[in-house]
Tab-separated table of C-alpha atoms and ligand atoms in Angstrom:
chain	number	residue	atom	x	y	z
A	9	UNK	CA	27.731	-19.671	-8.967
A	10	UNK	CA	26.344	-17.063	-7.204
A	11	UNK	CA	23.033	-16.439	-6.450
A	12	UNK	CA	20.804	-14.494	-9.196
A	13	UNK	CA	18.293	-11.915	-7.467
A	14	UNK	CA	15.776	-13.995	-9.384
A	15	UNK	CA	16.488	-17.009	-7.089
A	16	UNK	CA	15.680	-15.108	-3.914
A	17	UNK	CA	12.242	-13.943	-5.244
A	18	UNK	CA	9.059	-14.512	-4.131
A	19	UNK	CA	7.324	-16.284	-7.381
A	20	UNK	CA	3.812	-14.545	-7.353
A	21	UNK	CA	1.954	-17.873	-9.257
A	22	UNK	CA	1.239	-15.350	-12.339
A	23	UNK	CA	2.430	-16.491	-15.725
A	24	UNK	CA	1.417	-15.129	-18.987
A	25	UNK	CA	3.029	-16.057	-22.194
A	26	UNK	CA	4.941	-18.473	-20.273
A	27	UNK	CA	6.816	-15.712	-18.092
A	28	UNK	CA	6.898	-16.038	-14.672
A	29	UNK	CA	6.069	-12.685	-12.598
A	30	UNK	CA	8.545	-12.481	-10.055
A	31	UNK	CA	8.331	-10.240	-6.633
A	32	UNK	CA	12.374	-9.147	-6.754
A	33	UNK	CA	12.685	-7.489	-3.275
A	34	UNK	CA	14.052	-3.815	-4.392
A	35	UNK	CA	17.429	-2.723	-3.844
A	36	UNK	CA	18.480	-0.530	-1.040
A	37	UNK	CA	19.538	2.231	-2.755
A	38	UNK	CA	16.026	2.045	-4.595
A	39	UNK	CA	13.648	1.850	-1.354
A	40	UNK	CA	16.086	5.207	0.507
A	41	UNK	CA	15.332	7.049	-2.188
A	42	UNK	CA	11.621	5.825	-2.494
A	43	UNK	CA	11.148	6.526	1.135
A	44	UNK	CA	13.827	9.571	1.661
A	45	UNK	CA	11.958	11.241	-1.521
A	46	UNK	CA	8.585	10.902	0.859
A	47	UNK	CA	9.941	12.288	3.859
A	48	UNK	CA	11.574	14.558	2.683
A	49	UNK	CA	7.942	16.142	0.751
A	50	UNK	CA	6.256	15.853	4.422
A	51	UNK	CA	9.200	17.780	5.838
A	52	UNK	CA	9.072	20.120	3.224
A	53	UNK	CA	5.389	20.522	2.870
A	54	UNK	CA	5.508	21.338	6.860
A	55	UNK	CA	8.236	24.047	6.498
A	56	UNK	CA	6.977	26.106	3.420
A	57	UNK	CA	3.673	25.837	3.152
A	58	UNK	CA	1.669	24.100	6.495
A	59	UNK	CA	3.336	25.338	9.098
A	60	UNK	CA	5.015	28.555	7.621
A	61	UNK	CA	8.248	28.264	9.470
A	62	UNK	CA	10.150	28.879	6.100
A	63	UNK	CA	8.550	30.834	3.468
A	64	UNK	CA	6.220	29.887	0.967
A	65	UNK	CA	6.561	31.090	-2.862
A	66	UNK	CA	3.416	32.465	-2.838
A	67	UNK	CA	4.565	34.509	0.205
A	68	UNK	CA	8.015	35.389	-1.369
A	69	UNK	CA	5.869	36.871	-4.230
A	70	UNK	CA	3.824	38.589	-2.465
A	71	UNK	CA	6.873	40.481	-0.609
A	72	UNK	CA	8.669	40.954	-4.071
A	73	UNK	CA	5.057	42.495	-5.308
A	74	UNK	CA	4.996	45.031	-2.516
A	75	UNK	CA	8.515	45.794	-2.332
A	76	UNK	CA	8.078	46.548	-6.313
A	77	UNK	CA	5.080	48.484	-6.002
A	78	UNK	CA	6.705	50.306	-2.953
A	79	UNK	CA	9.179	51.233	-5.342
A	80	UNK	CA	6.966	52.156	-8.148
A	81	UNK	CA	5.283	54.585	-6.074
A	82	UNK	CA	8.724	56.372	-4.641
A	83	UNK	CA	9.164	57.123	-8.426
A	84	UNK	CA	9.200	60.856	-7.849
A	85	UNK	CA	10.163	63.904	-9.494
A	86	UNK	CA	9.971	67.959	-8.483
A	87	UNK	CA	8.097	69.840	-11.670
A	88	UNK	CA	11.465	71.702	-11.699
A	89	UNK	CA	13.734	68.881	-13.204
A	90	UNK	CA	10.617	68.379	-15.512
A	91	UNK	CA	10.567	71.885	-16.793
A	92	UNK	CA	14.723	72.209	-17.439
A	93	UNK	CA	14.155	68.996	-19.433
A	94	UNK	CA	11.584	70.511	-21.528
A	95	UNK	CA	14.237	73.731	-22.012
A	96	UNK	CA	16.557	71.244	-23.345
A	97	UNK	CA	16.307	70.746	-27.065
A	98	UNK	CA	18.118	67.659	-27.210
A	99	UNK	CA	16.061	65.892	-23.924
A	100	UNK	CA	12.848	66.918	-26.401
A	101	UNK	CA	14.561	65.388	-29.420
A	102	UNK	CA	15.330	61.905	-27.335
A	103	UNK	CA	11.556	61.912	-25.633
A	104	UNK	CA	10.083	62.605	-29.206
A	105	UNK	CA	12.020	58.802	-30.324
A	106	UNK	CA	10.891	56.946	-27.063
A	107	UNK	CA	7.316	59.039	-28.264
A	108	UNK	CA	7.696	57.624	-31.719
A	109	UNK	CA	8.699	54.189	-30.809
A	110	UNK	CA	6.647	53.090	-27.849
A	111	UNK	CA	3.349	55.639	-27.611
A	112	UNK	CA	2.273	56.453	-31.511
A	113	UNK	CA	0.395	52.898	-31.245
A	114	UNK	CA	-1.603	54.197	-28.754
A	115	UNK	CA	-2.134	57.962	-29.002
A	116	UNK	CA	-1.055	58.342	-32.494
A	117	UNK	CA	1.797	59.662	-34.339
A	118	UNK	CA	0.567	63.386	-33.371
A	119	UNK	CA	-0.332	62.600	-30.043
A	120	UNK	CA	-3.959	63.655	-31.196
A	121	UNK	CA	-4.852	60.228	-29.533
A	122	UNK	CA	-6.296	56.831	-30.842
A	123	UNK	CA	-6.511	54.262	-28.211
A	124	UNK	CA	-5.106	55.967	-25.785
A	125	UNK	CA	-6.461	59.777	-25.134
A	126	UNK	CA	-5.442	62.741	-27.138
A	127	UNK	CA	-2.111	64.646	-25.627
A	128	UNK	CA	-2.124	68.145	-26.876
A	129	UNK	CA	-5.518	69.243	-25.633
A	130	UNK	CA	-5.521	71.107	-21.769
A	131	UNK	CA	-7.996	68.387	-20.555
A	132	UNK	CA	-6.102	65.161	-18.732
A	133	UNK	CA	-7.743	62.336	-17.111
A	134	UNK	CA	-4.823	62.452	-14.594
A	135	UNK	CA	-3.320	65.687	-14.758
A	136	UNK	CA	-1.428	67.513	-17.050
A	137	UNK	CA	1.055	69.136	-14.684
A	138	UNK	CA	4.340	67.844	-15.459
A	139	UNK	CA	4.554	65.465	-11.803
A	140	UNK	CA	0.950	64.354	-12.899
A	141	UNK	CA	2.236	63.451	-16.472
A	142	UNK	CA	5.532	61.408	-15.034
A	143	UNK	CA	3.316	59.431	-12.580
A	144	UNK	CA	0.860	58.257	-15.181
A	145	UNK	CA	3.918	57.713	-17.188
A	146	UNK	CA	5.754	55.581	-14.740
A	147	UNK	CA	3.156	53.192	-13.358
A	148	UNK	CA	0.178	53.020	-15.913
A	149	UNK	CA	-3.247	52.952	-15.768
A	150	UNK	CA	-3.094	49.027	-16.551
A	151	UNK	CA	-6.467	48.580	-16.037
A	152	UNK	CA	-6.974	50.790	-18.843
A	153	UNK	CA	-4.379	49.667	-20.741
A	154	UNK	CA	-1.785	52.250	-20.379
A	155	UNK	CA	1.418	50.510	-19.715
A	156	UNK	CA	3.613	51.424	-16.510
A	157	UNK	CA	6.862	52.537	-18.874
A	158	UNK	CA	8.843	52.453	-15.849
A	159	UNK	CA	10.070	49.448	-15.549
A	160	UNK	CA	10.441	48.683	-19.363
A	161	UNK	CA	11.672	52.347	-20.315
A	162	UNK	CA	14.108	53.153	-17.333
A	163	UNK	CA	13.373	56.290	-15.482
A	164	UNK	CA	15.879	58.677	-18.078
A	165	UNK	CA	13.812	57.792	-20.862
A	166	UNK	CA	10.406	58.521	-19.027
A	167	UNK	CA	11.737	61.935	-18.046
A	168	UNK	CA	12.192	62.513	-21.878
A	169	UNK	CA	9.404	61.409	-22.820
A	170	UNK	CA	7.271	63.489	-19.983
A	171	UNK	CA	9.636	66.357	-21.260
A	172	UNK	CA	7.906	65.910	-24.479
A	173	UNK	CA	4.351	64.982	-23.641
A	174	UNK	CA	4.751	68.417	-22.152
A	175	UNK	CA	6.003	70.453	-25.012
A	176	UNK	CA	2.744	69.283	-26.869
A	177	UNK	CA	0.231	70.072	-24.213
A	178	UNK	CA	-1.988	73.038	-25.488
A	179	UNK	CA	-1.080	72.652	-29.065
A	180	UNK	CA	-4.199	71.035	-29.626
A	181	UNK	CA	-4.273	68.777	-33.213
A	182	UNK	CA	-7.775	67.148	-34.557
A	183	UNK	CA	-8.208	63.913	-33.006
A	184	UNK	CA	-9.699	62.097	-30.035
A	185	UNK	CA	-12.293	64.343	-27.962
A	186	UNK	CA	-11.191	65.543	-25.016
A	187	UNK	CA	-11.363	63.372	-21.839
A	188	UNK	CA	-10.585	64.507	-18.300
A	189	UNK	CA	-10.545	67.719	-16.653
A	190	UNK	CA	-8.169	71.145	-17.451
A	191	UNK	CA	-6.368	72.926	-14.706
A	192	UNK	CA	-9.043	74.526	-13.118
A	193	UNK	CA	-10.555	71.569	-12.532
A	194	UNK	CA	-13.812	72.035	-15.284
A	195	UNK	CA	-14.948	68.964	-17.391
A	196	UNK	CA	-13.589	68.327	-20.934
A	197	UNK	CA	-16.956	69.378	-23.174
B	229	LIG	C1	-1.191	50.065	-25.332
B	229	LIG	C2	-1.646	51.407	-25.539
B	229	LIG	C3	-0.830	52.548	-24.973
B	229	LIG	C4	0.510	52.818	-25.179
B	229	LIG	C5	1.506	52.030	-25.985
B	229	LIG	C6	0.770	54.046	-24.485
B	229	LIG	N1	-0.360	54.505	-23.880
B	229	LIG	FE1	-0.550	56.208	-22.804
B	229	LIG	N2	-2.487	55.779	-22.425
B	229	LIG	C7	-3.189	54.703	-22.942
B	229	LIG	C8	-4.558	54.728	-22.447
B	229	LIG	C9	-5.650	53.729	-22.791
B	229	LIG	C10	-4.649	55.861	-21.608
B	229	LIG	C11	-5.900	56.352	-20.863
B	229	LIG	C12	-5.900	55.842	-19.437
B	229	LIG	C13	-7.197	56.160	-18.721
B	229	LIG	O1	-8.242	56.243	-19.380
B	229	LIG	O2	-7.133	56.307	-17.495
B	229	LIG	C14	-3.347	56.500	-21.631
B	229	LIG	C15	-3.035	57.657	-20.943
B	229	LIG	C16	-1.843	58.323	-21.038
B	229	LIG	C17	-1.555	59.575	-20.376
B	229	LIG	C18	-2.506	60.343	-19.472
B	229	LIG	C19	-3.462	61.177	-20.304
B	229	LIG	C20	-4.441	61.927	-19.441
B	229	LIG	O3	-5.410	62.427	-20.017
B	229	LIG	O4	-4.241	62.028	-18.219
B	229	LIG	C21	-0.293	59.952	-20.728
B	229	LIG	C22	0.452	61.194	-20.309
B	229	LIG	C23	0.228	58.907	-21.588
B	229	LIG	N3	-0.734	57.926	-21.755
B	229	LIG	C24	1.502	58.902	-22.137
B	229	LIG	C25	2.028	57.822	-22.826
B	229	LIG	C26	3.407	57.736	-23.237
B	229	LIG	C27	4.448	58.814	-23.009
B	229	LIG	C28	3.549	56.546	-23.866
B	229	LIG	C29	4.814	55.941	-24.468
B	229	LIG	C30	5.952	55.809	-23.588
B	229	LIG	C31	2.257	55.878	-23.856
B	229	LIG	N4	1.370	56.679	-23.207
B	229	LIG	C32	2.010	54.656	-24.448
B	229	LIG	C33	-2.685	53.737	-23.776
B	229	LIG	C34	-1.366	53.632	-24.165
Protein backbone atom coordinates (compact mmCIF):
# COMPACT_ATOMS: atom_id res chain seq x y z
CA UNK A 1 0.00 0.00 0.00
CA UNK A 2 1.49 3.05 -0.54
CA UNK A 3 2.40 5.49 1.74
CA UNK A 4 -0.41 8.15 2.89
CA UNK A 5 1.13 11.81 3.29
CA UNK A 6 -0.29 11.37 6.78
CA UNK A 7 2.34 8.65 7.53
CA UNK A 8 5.27 10.90 6.71
CA UNK A 9 4.06 13.70 9.08
CA UNK A 10 5.48 15.10 11.86
CA UNK A 11 2.64 14.39 14.72
CA UNK A 12 2.69 17.80 16.65
CA UNK A 13 1.41 15.96 20.27
CA UNK A 14 -1.93 18.23 19.90
CA UNK A 15 -5.21 16.37 20.02
CA UNK A 16 -8.54 17.83 20.56
CA UNK A 17 -11.70 15.93 20.19
CA UNK A 18 -9.62 13.00 19.68
CA UNK A 19 -7.98 14.38 16.31
CA UNK A 20 -4.56 14.31 15.95
CA UNK A 21 -2.91 17.68 14.49
CA UNK A 22 -0.62 16.64 11.99
CA UNK A 23 2.47 18.85 10.46
CA UNK A 24 1.90 17.47 6.54
CA UNK A 25 5.09 18.91 4.89
CA UNK A 26 3.38 21.08 1.90
CA UNK A 27 3.51 20.12 -1.56
CA UNK A 28 5.90 21.54 -4.02
CA UNK A 29 3.75 23.09 -6.17
CA UNK A 30 2.22 24.78 -2.92
CA UNK A 31 5.63 26.19 -1.31
CA UNK A 32 6.83 27.72 -5.42
CA UNK A 33 3.97 29.47 -5.44
CA UNK A 34 4.11 30.53 -1.67
CA UNK A 35 7.64 31.63 -2.17
CA UNK A 36 7.54 32.67 -6.13
CA UNK A 37 4.31 34.87 -5.06
CA UNK A 38 6.96 36.65 -2.43
CA UNK A 39 9.63 37.25 -4.73
CA UNK A 40 8.04 38.11 -7.16
CA UNK A 41 6.18 41.32 -4.77
CA UNK A 42 9.98 42.30 -3.73
CA UNK A 43 10.89 42.33 -7.41
CA UNK A 44 8.00 44.14 -8.23
CA UNK A 45 7.87 46.52 -5.37
CA UNK A 46 11.69 47.41 -6.48
CA UNK A 47 10.75 48.08 -10.16
CA UNK A 48 7.53 50.26 -9.83
CA UNK A 49 7.55 51.88 -6.93
CA UNK A 50 11.24 51.82 -4.78
CA UNK A 51 13.52 52.09 -7.20
CA UNK A 52 11.49 53.68 -10.15
CA UNK A 53 13.11 51.76 -12.91
CA UNK A 54 9.56 50.95 -14.34
CA UNK A 55 6.81 53.28 -13.73
CA UNK A 56 4.64 53.63 -10.95
CA UNK A 57 0.67 54.15 -11.36
CA UNK A 58 0.74 57.06 -9.53
CA UNK A 59 3.38 58.31 -12.02
CA UNK A 60 1.45 56.98 -15.13
CA UNK A 61 -1.42 59.21 -13.78
CA UNK A 62 0.24 61.90 -13.29
CA UNK A 63 1.59 61.87 -17.10
CA UNK A 64 -2.03 61.01 -18.35
CA UNK A 65 -3.19 64.22 -16.06
CA UNK A 66 -0.78 66.54 -17.79
CA UNK A 67 -0.97 65.20 -21.13
CA UNK A 68 -4.97 65.79 -20.63
CA UNK A 69 -4.70 69.09 -19.28
CA UNK A 70 -2.06 69.89 -22.04
CA UNK A 71 -4.73 69.09 -24.25
CA UNK A 72 -7.47 70.90 -22.55
CA UNK A 73 -5.62 73.99 -22.79
CA UNK A 74 -4.71 73.63 -26.81
CA UNK A 75 -8.59 73.73 -27.06
CA UNK A 76 -8.53 76.83 -29.22
CA UNK A 77 -10.64 78.68 -31.46
CA UNK A 78 -10.19 82.20 -33.68
CA UNK A 79 -13.45 84.58 -32.73
CA UNK A 80 -13.99 84.21 -36.52
CA UNK A 81 -15.26 80.51 -36.63
CA UNK A 82 -17.23 81.68 -33.46
CA UNK A 83 -18.98 84.51 -35.17
CA UNK A 84 -19.97 82.39 -38.68
CA UNK A 85 -21.46 79.92 -36.17
CA UNK A 86 -23.54 82.46 -34.59
CA UNK A 87 -24.66 83.59 -38.48
CA UNK A 88 -25.81 80.14 -38.84
CA UNK A 89 -29.40 79.61 -37.84
CA UNK A 90 -29.26 76.03 -37.61
CA UNK A 91 -25.61 75.97 -35.41
CA UNK A 92 -27.96 78.45 -32.98
CA UNK A 93 -30.86 76.01 -33.13
CA UNK A 94 -28.38 72.85 -32.13
CA UNK A 95 -26.42 75.10 -29.27
CA UNK A 96 -29.93 76.25 -27.94
CA UNK A 97 -30.66 71.95 -27.29
CA UNK A 98 -27.10 71.29 -25.79
CA UNK A 99 -28.30 74.94 -23.83
CA UNK A 100 -31.55 73.31 -22.88
CA UNK A 101 -30.26 69.98 -21.95
CA UNK A 102 -27.03 70.44 -20.06
CA UNK A 103 -26.89 74.42 -18.78
CA UNK A 104 -30.78 75.41 -17.80
CA UNK A 105 -29.89 73.56 -14.34
CA UNK A 106 -27.45 75.93 -13.76
CA UNK A 107 -28.17 79.31 -15.36
CA UNK A 108 -31.76 78.77 -15.97
CA UNK A 109 -33.97 78.12 -18.79
CA UNK A 110 -33.43 81.95 -19.96
CA UNK A 111 -29.97 82.05 -19.25
CA UNK A 112 -30.98 84.87 -16.68
CA UNK A 113 -28.80 82.67 -14.29
CA UNK A 114 -29.52 80.59 -11.05
CA UNK A 115 -26.56 78.79 -9.83
CA UNK A 116 -24.50 79.57 -12.26
CA UNK A 117 -24.28 83.52 -13.33
CA UNK A 118 -26.74 85.24 -15.52
CA UNK A 119 -25.76 85.05 -19.52
CA UNK A 120 -27.47 87.85 -21.26
CA UNK A 121 -26.14 90.75 -19.25
CA UNK A 122 -22.57 92.56 -20.81
CA UNK A 123 -20.82 91.80 -17.44
CA UNK A 124 -18.72 88.21 -17.48
CA UNK A 125 -16.61 86.92 -14.80
CA UNK A 126 -14.35 85.55 -17.62
CA UNK A 127 -15.07 87.36 -20.61
CA UNK A 128 -17.73 87.64 -22.86
CA UNK A 129 -15.80 87.74 -26.12
CA UNK A 130 -16.64 84.78 -28.01
CA UNK A 131 -12.72 82.96 -27.38
CA UNK A 132 -13.38 83.99 -23.65
CA UNK A 133 -16.88 82.27 -23.72
CA UNK A 134 -15.43 78.83 -25.51
CA UNK A 135 -12.56 78.63 -22.93
CA UNK A 136 -14.79 78.86 -19.90
CA UNK A 137 -16.93 76.55 -21.84
CA UNK A 138 -14.35 73.93 -22.52
CA UNK A 139 -12.47 73.52 -19.26
CA UNK A 140 -14.74 74.88 -16.36
CA UNK A 141 -14.33 76.76 -13.52
CA UNK A 142 -14.58 73.38 -11.38
CA UNK A 143 -13.76 74.95 -8.43
CA UNK A 144 -16.79 76.85 -8.84
CA UNK A 145 -18.71 74.33 -10.09
CA UNK A 146 -18.90 75.03 -13.70
CA UNK A 147 -18.25 71.84 -15.47
CA UNK A 148 -15.37 71.59 -18.22
CA UNK A 149 -18.10 70.51 -21.18
CA UNK A 150 -15.25 69.54 -23.19
CA UNK A 151 -14.64 66.39 -22.59
CA UNK A 152 -18.33 65.28 -21.94
CA UNK A 153 -19.86 67.54 -24.84
CA UNK A 154 -17.21 67.05 -27.70
CA UNK A 155 -15.76 70.18 -29.08
CA UNK A 156 -18.84 70.55 -32.10
CA UNK A 157 -21.31 70.78 -29.52
CA UNK A 158 -19.34 73.43 -27.37
CA UNK A 159 -18.94 75.56 -30.48
CA UNK A 160 -22.84 75.51 -30.64
CA UNK A 161 -23.41 76.10 -27.61
CA UNK A 162 -20.73 79.22 -27.39
CA UNK A 163 -22.56 80.16 -30.74
CA UNK A 164 -25.55 80.53 -28.62
CA UNK A 165 -24.33 81.83 -25.30
CA UNK A 166 -23.36 84.54 -27.73
CA UNK A 167 -26.56 85.31 -29.48
CA UNK A 168 -27.98 86.05 -25.90
CA UNK A 169 -25.28 88.30 -24.63
CA UNK A 170 -26.78 91.90 -24.26
CA UNK A 171 -30.33 90.82 -24.30
CA UNK A 172 -30.42 91.20 -20.76
CA UNK A 173 -33.65 89.12 -18.96
CA UNK A 174 -34.49 89.66 -14.99
CA UNK A 175 -32.49 87.35 -13.07
CA UNK A 176 -29.19 86.90 -11.26
CA UNK A 177 -27.26 90.36 -10.65
CA UNK A 178 -24.59 90.94 -12.63
CA UNK A 179 -21.14 89.47 -11.73
CA UNK A 180 -17.86 90.22 -13.49
CA UNK A 181 -16.68 92.96 -15.52
CA UNK A 182 -18.12 94.39 -19.25
CA UNK A 183 -15.78 95.04 -22.09
CA UNK A 184 -14.23 97.98 -20.99
CA UNK A 185 -13.14 96.43 -18.20
CA UNK A 186 -15.67 98.45 -15.39
CA UNK A 187 -17.25 96.41 -12.48
CA UNK A 188 -20.76 94.87 -12.75
CA UNK A 189 -22.87 97.47 -10.25
C1 LIG B 1 -23.54 72.54 -12.30
C2 LIG B 1 -23.89 73.89 -12.63
C3 LIG B 1 -23.55 74.41 -14.01
C4 LIG B 1 -23.89 73.86 -15.23
C5 LIG B 1 -24.65 72.60 -15.51
C6 LIG B 1 -23.39 74.78 -16.22
N1 LIG B 1 -22.77 75.83 -15.63
FE1 LIG B 1 -21.93 77.42 -16.56
N2 LIG B 1 -21.35 78.18 -14.78
C7 LIG B 1 -21.66 77.66 -13.54
C8 LIG B 1 -21.07 78.48 -12.49
C9 LIG B 1 -21.19 78.25 -10.99
C10 LIG B 1 -20.39 79.53 -13.16
C11 LIG B 1 -19.63 80.69 -12.50
C12 LIG B 1 -18.15 80.37 -12.42
C13 LIG B 1 -17.39 81.41 -11.62
O1 LIG B 1 -17.97 82.02 -10.72
O2 LIG B 1 -16.21 81.58 -11.93
C14 LIG B 1 -20.60 79.32 -14.58
C15 LIG B 1 -20.10 80.14 -15.57
C16 LIG B 1 -20.38 80.02 -16.90
C17 LIG B 1 -19.92 80.93 -17.92
C18 LIG B 1 -19.06 82.16 -17.68
C19 LIG B 1 -19.92 83.33 -17.24
C20 LIG B 1 -19.10 84.56 -16.97
O3 LIG B 1 -19.66 85.48 -16.37
O4 LIG B 1 -17.92 84.62 -17.36
C21 LIG B 1 -20.41 80.51 -19.12
C22 LIG B 1 -20.22 81.14 -20.47
C23 LIG B 1 -21.16 79.29 -18.85
N3 LIG B 1 -21.12 79.01 -17.50
C24 LIG B 1 -21.80 78.53 -19.82
C25 LIG B 1 -22.37 77.30 -19.56
C26 LIG B 1 -22.87 76.42 -20.59
C27 LIG B 1 -22.87 76.74 -22.08
C28 LIG B 1 -23.33 75.32 -19.97
C29 LIG B 1 -23.94 74.06 -20.59
C30 LIG B 1 -23.14 73.38 -21.58
C31 LIG B 1 -23.14 75.49 -18.54
N4 LIG B 1 -22.54 76.70 -18.34
C32 LIG B 1 -23.53 74.58 -17.58
C33 LIG B 1 -22.39 76.52 -13.30
C34 LIG B 1 -22.86 75.66 -14.28
Amino acid sequence: MAERPQDAAVDTGHVYDGIHELDNRLPNWWLLTFWGSIVFAMVYWFLYQSAGILPSHASVFQEEKAAWEAKMLAASVTPEEITALVADPEAVARGAETFTTYCVACHGPDAGGKIGPNLTDKWWIHGGDPVSVYKTVSNGVIEKGMVAWRPTLGDAKVRDVVAYVITLREHPVEGKAPEGKDAEGNAAP
